[in-house]
Short mmCIF file of C-alpha atoms in Angstrom, two decimals:
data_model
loop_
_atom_site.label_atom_id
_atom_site.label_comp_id
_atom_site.label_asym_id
_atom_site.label_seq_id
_atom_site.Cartn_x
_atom_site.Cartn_y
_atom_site.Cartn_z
CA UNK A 1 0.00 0.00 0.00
CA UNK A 2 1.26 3.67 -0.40
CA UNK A 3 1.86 5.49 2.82
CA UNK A 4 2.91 8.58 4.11
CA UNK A 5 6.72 7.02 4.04
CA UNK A 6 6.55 4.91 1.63
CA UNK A 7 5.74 1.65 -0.08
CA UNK A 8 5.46 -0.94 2.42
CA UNK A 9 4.63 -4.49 0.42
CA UNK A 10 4.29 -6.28 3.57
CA UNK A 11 2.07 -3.97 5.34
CA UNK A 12 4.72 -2.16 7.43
CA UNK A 13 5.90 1.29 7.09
CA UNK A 14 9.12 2.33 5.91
CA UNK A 15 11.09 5.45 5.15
CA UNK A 16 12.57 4.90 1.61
CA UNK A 17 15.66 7.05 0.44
CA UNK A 18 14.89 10.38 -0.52
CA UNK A 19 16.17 11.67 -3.75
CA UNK A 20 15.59 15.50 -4.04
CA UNK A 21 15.31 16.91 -7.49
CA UNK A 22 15.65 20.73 -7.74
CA UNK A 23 12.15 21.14 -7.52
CA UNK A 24 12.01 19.65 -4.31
CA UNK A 25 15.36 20.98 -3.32
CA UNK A 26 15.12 23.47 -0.02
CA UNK A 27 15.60 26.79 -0.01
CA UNK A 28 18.99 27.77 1.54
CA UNK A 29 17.69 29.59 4.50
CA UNK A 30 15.76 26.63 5.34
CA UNK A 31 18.71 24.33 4.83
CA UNK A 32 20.24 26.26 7.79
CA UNK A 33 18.65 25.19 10.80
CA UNK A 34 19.11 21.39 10.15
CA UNK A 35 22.64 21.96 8.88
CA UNK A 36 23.49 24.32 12.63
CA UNK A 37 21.45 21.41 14.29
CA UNK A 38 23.96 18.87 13.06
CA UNK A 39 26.96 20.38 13.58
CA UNK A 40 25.96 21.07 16.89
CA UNK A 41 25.18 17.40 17.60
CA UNK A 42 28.53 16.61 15.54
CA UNK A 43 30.44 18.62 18.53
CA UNK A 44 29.16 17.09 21.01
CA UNK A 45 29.77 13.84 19.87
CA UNK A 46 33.13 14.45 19.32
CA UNK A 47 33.96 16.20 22.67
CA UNK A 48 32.20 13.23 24.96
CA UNK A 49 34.06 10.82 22.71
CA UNK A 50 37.31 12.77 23.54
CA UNK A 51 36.22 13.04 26.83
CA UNK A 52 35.64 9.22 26.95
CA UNK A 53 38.71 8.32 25.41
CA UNK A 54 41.44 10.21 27.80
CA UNK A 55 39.48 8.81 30.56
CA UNK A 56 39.61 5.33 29.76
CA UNK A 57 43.25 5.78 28.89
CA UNK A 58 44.83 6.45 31.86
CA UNK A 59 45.06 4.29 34.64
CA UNK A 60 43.34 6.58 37.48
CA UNK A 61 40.12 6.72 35.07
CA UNK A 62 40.41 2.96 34.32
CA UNK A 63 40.30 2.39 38.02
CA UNK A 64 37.35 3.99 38.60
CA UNK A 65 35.31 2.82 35.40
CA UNK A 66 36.45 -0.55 35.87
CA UNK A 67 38.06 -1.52 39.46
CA UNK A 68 34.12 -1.41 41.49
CA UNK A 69 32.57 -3.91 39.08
CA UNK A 70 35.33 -6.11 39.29
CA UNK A 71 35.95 -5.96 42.67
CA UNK A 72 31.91 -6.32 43.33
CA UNK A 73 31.94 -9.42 40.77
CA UNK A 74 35.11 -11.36 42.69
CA UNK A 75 33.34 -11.37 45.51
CA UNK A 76 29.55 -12.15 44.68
CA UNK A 77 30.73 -15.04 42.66
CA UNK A 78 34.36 -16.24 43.23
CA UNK A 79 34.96 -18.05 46.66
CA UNK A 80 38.29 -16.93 48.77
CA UNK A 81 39.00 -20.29 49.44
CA UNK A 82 39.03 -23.68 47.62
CA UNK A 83 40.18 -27.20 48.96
CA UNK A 84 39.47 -29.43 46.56
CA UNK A 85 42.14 -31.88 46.77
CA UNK A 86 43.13 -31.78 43.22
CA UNK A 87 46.45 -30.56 44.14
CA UNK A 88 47.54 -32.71 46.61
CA UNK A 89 47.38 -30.99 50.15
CA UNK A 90 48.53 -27.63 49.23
CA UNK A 91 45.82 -25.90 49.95
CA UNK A 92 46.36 -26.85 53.94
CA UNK A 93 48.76 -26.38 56.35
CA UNK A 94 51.31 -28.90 57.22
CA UNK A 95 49.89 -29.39 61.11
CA UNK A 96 51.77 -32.75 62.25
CA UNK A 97 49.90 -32.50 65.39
CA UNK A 98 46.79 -33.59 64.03
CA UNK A 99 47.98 -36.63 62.70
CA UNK A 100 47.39 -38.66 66.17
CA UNK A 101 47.97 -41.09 64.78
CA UNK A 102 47.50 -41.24 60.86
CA UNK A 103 47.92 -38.25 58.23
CA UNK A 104 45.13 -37.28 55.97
CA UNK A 105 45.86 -39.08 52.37
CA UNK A 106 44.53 -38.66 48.87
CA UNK A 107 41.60 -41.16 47.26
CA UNK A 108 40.48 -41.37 43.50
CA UNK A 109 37.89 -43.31 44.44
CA UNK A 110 35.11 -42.25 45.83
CA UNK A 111 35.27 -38.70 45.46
CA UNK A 112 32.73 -36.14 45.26
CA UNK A 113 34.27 -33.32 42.60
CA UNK A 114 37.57 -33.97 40.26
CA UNK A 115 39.94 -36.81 40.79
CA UNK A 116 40.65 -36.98 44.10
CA UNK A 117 39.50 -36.58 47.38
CA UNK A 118 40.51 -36.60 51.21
CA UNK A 119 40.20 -39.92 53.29
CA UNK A 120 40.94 -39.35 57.40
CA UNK A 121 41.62 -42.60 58.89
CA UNK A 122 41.43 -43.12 62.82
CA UNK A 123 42.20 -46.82 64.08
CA UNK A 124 40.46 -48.25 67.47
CA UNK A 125 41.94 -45.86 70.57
CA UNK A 126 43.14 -43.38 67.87
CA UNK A 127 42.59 -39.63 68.34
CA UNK A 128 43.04 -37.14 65.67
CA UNK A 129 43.29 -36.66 61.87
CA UNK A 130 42.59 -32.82 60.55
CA UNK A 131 43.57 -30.56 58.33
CA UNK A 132 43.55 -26.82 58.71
CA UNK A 133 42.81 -24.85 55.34
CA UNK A 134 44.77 -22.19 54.57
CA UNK A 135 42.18 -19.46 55.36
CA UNK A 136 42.36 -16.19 57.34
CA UNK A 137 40.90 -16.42 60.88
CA UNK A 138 37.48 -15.46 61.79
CA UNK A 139 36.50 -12.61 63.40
CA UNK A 140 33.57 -10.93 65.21
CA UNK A 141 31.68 -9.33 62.34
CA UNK A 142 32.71 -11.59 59.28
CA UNK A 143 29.79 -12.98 57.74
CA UNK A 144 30.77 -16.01 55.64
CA UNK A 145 29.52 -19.21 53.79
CA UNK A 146 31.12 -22.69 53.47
CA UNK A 147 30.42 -25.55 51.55
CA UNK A 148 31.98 -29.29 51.75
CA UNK A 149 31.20 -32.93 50.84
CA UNK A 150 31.17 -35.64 53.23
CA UNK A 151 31.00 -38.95 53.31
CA UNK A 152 31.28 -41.81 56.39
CA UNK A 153 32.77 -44.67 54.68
CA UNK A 154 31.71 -48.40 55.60
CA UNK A 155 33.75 -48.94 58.45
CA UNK A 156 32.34 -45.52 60.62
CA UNK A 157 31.09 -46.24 64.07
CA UNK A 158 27.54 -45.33 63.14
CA UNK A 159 26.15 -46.52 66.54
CA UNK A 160 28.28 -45.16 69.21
CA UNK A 161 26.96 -42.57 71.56
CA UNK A 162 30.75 -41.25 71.90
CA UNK A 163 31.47 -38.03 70.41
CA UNK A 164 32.99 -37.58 66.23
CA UNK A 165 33.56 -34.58 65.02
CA UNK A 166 33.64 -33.74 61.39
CA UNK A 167 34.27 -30.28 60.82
CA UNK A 168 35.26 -27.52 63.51
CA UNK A 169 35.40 -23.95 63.67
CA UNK A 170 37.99 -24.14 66.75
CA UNK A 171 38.28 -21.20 69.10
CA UNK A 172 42.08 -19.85 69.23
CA UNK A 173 42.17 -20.48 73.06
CA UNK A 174 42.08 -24.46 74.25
CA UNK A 175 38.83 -26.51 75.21
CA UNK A 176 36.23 -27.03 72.73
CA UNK A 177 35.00 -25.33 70.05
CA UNK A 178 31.88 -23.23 69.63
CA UNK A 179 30.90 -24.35 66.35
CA UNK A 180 31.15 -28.02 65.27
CA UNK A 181 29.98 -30.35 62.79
CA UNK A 182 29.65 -34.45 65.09
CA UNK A 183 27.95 -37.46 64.51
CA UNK A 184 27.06 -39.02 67.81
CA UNK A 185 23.91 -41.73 68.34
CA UNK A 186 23.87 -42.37 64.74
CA UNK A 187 22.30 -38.59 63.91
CA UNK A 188 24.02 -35.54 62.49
CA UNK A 189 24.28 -32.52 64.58
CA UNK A 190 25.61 -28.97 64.84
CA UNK A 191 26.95 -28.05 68.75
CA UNK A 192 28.74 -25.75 70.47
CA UNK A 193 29.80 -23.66 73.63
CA UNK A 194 31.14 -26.45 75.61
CA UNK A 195 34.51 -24.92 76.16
CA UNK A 196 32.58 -21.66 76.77
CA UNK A 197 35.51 -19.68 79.13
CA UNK A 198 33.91 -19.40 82.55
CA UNK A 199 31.83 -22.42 82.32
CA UNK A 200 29.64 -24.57 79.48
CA UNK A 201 27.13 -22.99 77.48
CA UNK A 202 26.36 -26.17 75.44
CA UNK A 203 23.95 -26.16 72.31
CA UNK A 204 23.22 -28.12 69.44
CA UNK A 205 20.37 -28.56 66.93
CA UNK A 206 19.83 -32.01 65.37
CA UNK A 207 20.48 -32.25 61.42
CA UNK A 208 19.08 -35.99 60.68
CA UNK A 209 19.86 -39.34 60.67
CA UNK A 210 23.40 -39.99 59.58
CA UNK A 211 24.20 -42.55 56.51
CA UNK A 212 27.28 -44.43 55.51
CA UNK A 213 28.47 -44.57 51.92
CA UNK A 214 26.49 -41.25 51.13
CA UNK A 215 27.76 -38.29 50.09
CA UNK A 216 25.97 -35.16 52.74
CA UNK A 217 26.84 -31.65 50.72
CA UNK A 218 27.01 -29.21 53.85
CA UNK A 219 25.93 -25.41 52.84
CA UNK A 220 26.62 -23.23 56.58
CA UNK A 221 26.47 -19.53 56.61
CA UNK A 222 27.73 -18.54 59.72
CA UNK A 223 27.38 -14.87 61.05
CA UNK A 224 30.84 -14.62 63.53
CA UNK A 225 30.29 -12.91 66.61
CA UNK A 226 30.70 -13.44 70.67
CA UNK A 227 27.83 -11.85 70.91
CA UNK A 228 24.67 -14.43 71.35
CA UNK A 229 22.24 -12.12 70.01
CA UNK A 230 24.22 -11.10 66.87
CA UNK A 231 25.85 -14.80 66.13
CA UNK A 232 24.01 -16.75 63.83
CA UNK A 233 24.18 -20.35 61.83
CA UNK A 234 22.06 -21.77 58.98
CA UNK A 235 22.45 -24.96 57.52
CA UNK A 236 21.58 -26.94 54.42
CA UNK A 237 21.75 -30.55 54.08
CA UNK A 238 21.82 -31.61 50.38
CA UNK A 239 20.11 -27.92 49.30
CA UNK A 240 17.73 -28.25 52.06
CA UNK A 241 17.06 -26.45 55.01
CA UNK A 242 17.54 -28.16 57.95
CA UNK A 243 18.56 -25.14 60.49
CA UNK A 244 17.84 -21.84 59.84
CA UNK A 245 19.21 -18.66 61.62
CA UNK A 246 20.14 -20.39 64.74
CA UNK A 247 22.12 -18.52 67.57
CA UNK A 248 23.88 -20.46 69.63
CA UNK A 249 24.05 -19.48 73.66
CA UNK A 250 27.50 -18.98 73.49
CA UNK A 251 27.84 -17.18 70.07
CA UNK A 252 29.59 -18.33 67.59
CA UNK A 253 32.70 -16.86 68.77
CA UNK A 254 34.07 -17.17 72.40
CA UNK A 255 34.62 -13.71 73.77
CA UNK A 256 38.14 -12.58 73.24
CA UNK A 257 39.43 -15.25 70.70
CA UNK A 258 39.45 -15.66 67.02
CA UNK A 259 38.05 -19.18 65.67
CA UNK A 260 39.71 -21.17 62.40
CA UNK A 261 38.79 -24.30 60.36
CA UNK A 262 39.49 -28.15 60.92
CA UNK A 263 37.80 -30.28 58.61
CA UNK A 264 38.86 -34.57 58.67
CA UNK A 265 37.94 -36.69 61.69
CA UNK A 266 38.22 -36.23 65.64
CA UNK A 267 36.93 -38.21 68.15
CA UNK A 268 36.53 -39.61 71.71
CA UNK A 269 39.55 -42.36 71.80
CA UNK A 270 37.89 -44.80 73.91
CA UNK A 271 36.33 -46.00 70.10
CA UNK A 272 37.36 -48.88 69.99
CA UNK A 273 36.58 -49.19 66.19
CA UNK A 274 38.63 -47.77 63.06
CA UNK A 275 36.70 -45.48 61.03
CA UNK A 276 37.26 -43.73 58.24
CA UNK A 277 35.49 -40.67 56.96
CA UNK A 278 35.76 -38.66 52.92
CA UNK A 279 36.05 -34.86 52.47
CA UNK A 280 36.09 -33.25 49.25
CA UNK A 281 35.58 -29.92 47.29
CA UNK A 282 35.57 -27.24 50.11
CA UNK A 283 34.76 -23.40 49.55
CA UNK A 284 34.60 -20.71 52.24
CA UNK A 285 32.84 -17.60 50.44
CA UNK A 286 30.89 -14.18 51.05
CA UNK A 287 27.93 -14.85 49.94
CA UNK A 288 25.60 -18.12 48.71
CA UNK A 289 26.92 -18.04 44.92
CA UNK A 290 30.31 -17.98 45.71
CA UNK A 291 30.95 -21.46 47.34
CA UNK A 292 28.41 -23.15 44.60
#
């Protein structure tokens, strides 16, 4: 159809290409305005591109164009720690105390993420086999996320009332911690406070019935703080919720100290039992995405 613009053949407007004759050319003084209009946008264009270009060139403009994204991305999606095994043992610290009396060793089979994992072995009347990430300690205020894979081989003292502990984020003073990851009775379970200074403050919620031969994907975000009304844990089993926002009666700092991470196998040496337990693909984060 013919239109105001043009001949559309599909039904749509267009604006074809004009081709002036000089009938139809404009007067001069009307070719003015629109030529005064264009230079004017012409000018601009060319100063804010000038403008754009020095900025971006140096390296104080650069930094502030490009530094806050960056910075913002790293850490709403990259994790500040990984231990994932894949490189041997690297990513901990070499604490020959906690080998009481095995080391931690590597596994290609099972593991969780990559090619290897970490197996923690503890024969009958053993005590102790950890590893401590290298990661920063925690302080009142940090707000942080972690994320690990376990799994209780075959040979785990499922039954036993005694205490096992998994994963712990020890106090820098002595006694025990008040955050920890145990198994006792057959049932997960998050606890704390016992070696609260000045006396026990004990607490614990239950996480579930424990399994052997499963891999349990642990999601905790843990608000640091001696404070009991400001500390805080949450805690996903598998991607589910199993504890949120819980504040432990002693905080989840002691008052005074610093706390830091053990993760590998600890336990009450009157087991009579060897037991093994699997740890693979850890990240400590700021926020949920970065430890996925």
């Amino acid at each position: 159809m013919q239109t105001a613009t043009g001949v559309d053949f599909q039904g749509v407007p267009y604006m074809p290409r004009l081709h002036l004759t000089a009938r139809s050319q404009p007067a001069p003084n009307q070719r003015r305005p629109f030529r005064a209009w264009r230079s004017r946008v012409l000018t601009l264009g060319l100063v804010g591109l000038t403008v754009s270009v020095l900025t971006s060139g140096t390296p104080h403009g650069a930094t502030q164009v490009t530094a806050a994204p960056r910075a913002r991305l790293a850490t709403t999606y990259l994790p500040m720690y990984v231990g994932n095994y894949e490189t041997g043992l690297r990513q901990f610290q070499s604490t020959p105390w906690n080998d009481l009396p095995y080391a931690p060793t590597l596994v290609r089979t099972p593991t969780f993420d990559g090619g290897y994992a970490g197996r923690y072995t503890i024969p009958a009347g053993g005590h102790r086999c950890e590893s401590v990430p290298n990661l920063r300690s925690f302080h009142n205020g940090d707000d942080l996320w972690f994320q690990f894979s376990t799994r209780l081989a075959g040979n785990f003292p499922l039954s036993t009332s005694r205490w096992q502990v998994l994963t712990q984020w020890k106090n820098s003073g002595d006694g025990s911690p008040p955050l920890e990851l145990v198994v006792a009775g057959g049932m997960w379970r998050i606890d704390g406070g016992w070696g609260y200074p000045g006396g026990p403050r004990m607490d614990w919620r239950l996480l579930g019935r424990a399994r052997l031969n499963v891999w349990e994907t642990w999601t905790l975000h843990v608000k640091f703080s001696s404070n009991p009304w400001a500390g805080a844990v949450s805690v996903r089993r598998n991607g589910v919720a199993v504890v949120p926002g819980w504040r432990p009666k002693a905080g989840t700092l002691y008052p005074g100290q610093t706390s830091y991470m053990k993760i590998g196998y600890y336990r009450d040496p009157l087991i009579n039992q060897t037991g093994t337990v699997y740890h693979d693909r850890l990240k400590v984060g700021t926020t949920p995405w970065s430890v996925r």
